[in-house]
mmCIF file of C-alpha atoms and ligand atoms in Angstrom:
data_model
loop_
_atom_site.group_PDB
_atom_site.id
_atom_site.type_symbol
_atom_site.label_atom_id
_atom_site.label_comp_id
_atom_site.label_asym_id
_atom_site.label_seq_id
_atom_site.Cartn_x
_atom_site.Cartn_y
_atom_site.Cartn_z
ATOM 1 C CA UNK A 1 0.000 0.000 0.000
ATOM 2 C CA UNK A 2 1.368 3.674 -1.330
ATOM 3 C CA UNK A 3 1.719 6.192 1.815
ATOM 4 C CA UNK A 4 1.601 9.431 1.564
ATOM 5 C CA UNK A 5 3.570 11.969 3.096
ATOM 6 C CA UNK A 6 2.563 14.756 5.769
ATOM 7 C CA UNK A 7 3.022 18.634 5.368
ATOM 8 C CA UNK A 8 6.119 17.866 7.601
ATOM 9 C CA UNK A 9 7.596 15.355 5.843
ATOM 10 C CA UNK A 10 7.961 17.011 3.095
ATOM 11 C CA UNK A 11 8.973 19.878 4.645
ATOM 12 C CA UNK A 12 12.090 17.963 6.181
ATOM 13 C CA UNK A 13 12.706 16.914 2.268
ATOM 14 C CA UNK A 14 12.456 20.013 1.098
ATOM 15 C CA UNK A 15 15.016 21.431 3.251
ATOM 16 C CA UNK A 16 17.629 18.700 3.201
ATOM 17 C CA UNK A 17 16.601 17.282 6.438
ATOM 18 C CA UNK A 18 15.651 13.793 5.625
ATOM 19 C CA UNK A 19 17.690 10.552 6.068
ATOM 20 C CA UNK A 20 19.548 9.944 2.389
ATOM 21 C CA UNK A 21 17.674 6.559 1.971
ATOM 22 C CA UNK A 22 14.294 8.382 2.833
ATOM 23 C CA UNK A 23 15.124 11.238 0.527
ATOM 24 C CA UNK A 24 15.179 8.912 -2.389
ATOM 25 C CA UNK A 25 11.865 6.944 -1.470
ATOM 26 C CA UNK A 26 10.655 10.501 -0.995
ATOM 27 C CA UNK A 27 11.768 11.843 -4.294
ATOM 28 C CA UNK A 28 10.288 8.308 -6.360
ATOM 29 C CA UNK A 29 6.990 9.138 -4.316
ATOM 30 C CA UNK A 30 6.955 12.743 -5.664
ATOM 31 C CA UNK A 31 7.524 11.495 -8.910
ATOM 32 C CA UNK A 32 4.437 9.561 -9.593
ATOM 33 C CA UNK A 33 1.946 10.466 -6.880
ATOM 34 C CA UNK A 34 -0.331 14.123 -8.080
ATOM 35 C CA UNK A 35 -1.375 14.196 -4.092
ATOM 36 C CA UNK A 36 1.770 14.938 -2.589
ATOM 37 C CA UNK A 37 3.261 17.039 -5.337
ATOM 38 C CA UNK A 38 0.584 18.951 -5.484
ATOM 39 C CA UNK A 39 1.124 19.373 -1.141
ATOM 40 C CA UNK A 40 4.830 20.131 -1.857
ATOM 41 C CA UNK A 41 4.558 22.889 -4.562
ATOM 42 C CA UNK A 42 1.724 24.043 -1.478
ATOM 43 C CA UNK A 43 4.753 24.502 0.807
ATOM 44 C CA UNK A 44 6.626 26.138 -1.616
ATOM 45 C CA UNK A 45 4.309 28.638 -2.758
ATOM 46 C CA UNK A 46 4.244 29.404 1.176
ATOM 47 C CA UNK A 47 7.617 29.796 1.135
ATOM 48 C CA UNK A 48 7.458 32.457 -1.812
ATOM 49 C CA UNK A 49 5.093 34.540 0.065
ATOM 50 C CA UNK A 50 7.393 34.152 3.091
ATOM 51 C CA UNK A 51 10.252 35.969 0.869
ATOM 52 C CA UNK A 52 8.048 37.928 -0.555
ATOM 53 C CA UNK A 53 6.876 39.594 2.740
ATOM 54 C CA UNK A 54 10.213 39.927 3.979
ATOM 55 C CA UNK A 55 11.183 41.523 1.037
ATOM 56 C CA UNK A 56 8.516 44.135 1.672
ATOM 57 C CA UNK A 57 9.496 44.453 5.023
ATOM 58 C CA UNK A 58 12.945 45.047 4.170
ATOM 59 C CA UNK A 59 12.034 47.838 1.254
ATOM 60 C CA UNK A 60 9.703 49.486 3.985
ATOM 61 C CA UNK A 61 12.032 49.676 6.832
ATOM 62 C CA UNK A 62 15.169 50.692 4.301
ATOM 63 C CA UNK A 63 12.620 53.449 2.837
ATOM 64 C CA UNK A 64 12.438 54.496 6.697
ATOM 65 C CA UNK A 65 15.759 54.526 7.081
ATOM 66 C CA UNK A 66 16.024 56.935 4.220
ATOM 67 C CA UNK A 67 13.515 59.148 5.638
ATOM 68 C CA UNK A 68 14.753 59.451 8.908
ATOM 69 C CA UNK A 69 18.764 60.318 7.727
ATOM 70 C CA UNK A 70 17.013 63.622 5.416
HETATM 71 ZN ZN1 ZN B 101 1.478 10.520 -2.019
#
């Protein structure tokens, strides 16, 4: 029987934390199951808005800065 991976899971494969062995089952899973690719491009869309808002954050308090040295 196929099991699926959890949010964590591939969270810990996504960032290099998994076991080598488990990395590979992990990566053969990802490669033919639409369920838990479609969870992992989930986390990294996440991720992109993460990087995104600390982008903005960064602009916002550099703009600050700016204002503050006038
Ligand atoms: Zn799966």
């Amino acid at each position: 029987m196929m099991k699926h991976y959890t949010k964590e899971e591939l969270e810990l494969y996504r960032n290099g934390h998994m076991s080598v062995l488990s990395r590979i089952g992990c990566s053969a899973h990802l490669g033919t199951c639409k369920t838990c690719t479609a969870l992992f491009n989930e986390l990294k869309n996440e991720d992109q808005f993460l990087a995104e808002l600390r982008t903005s954050v960064q602009l916002y308090q550099h703009q600050q800065r700016k204002e503050t040295a006038k």
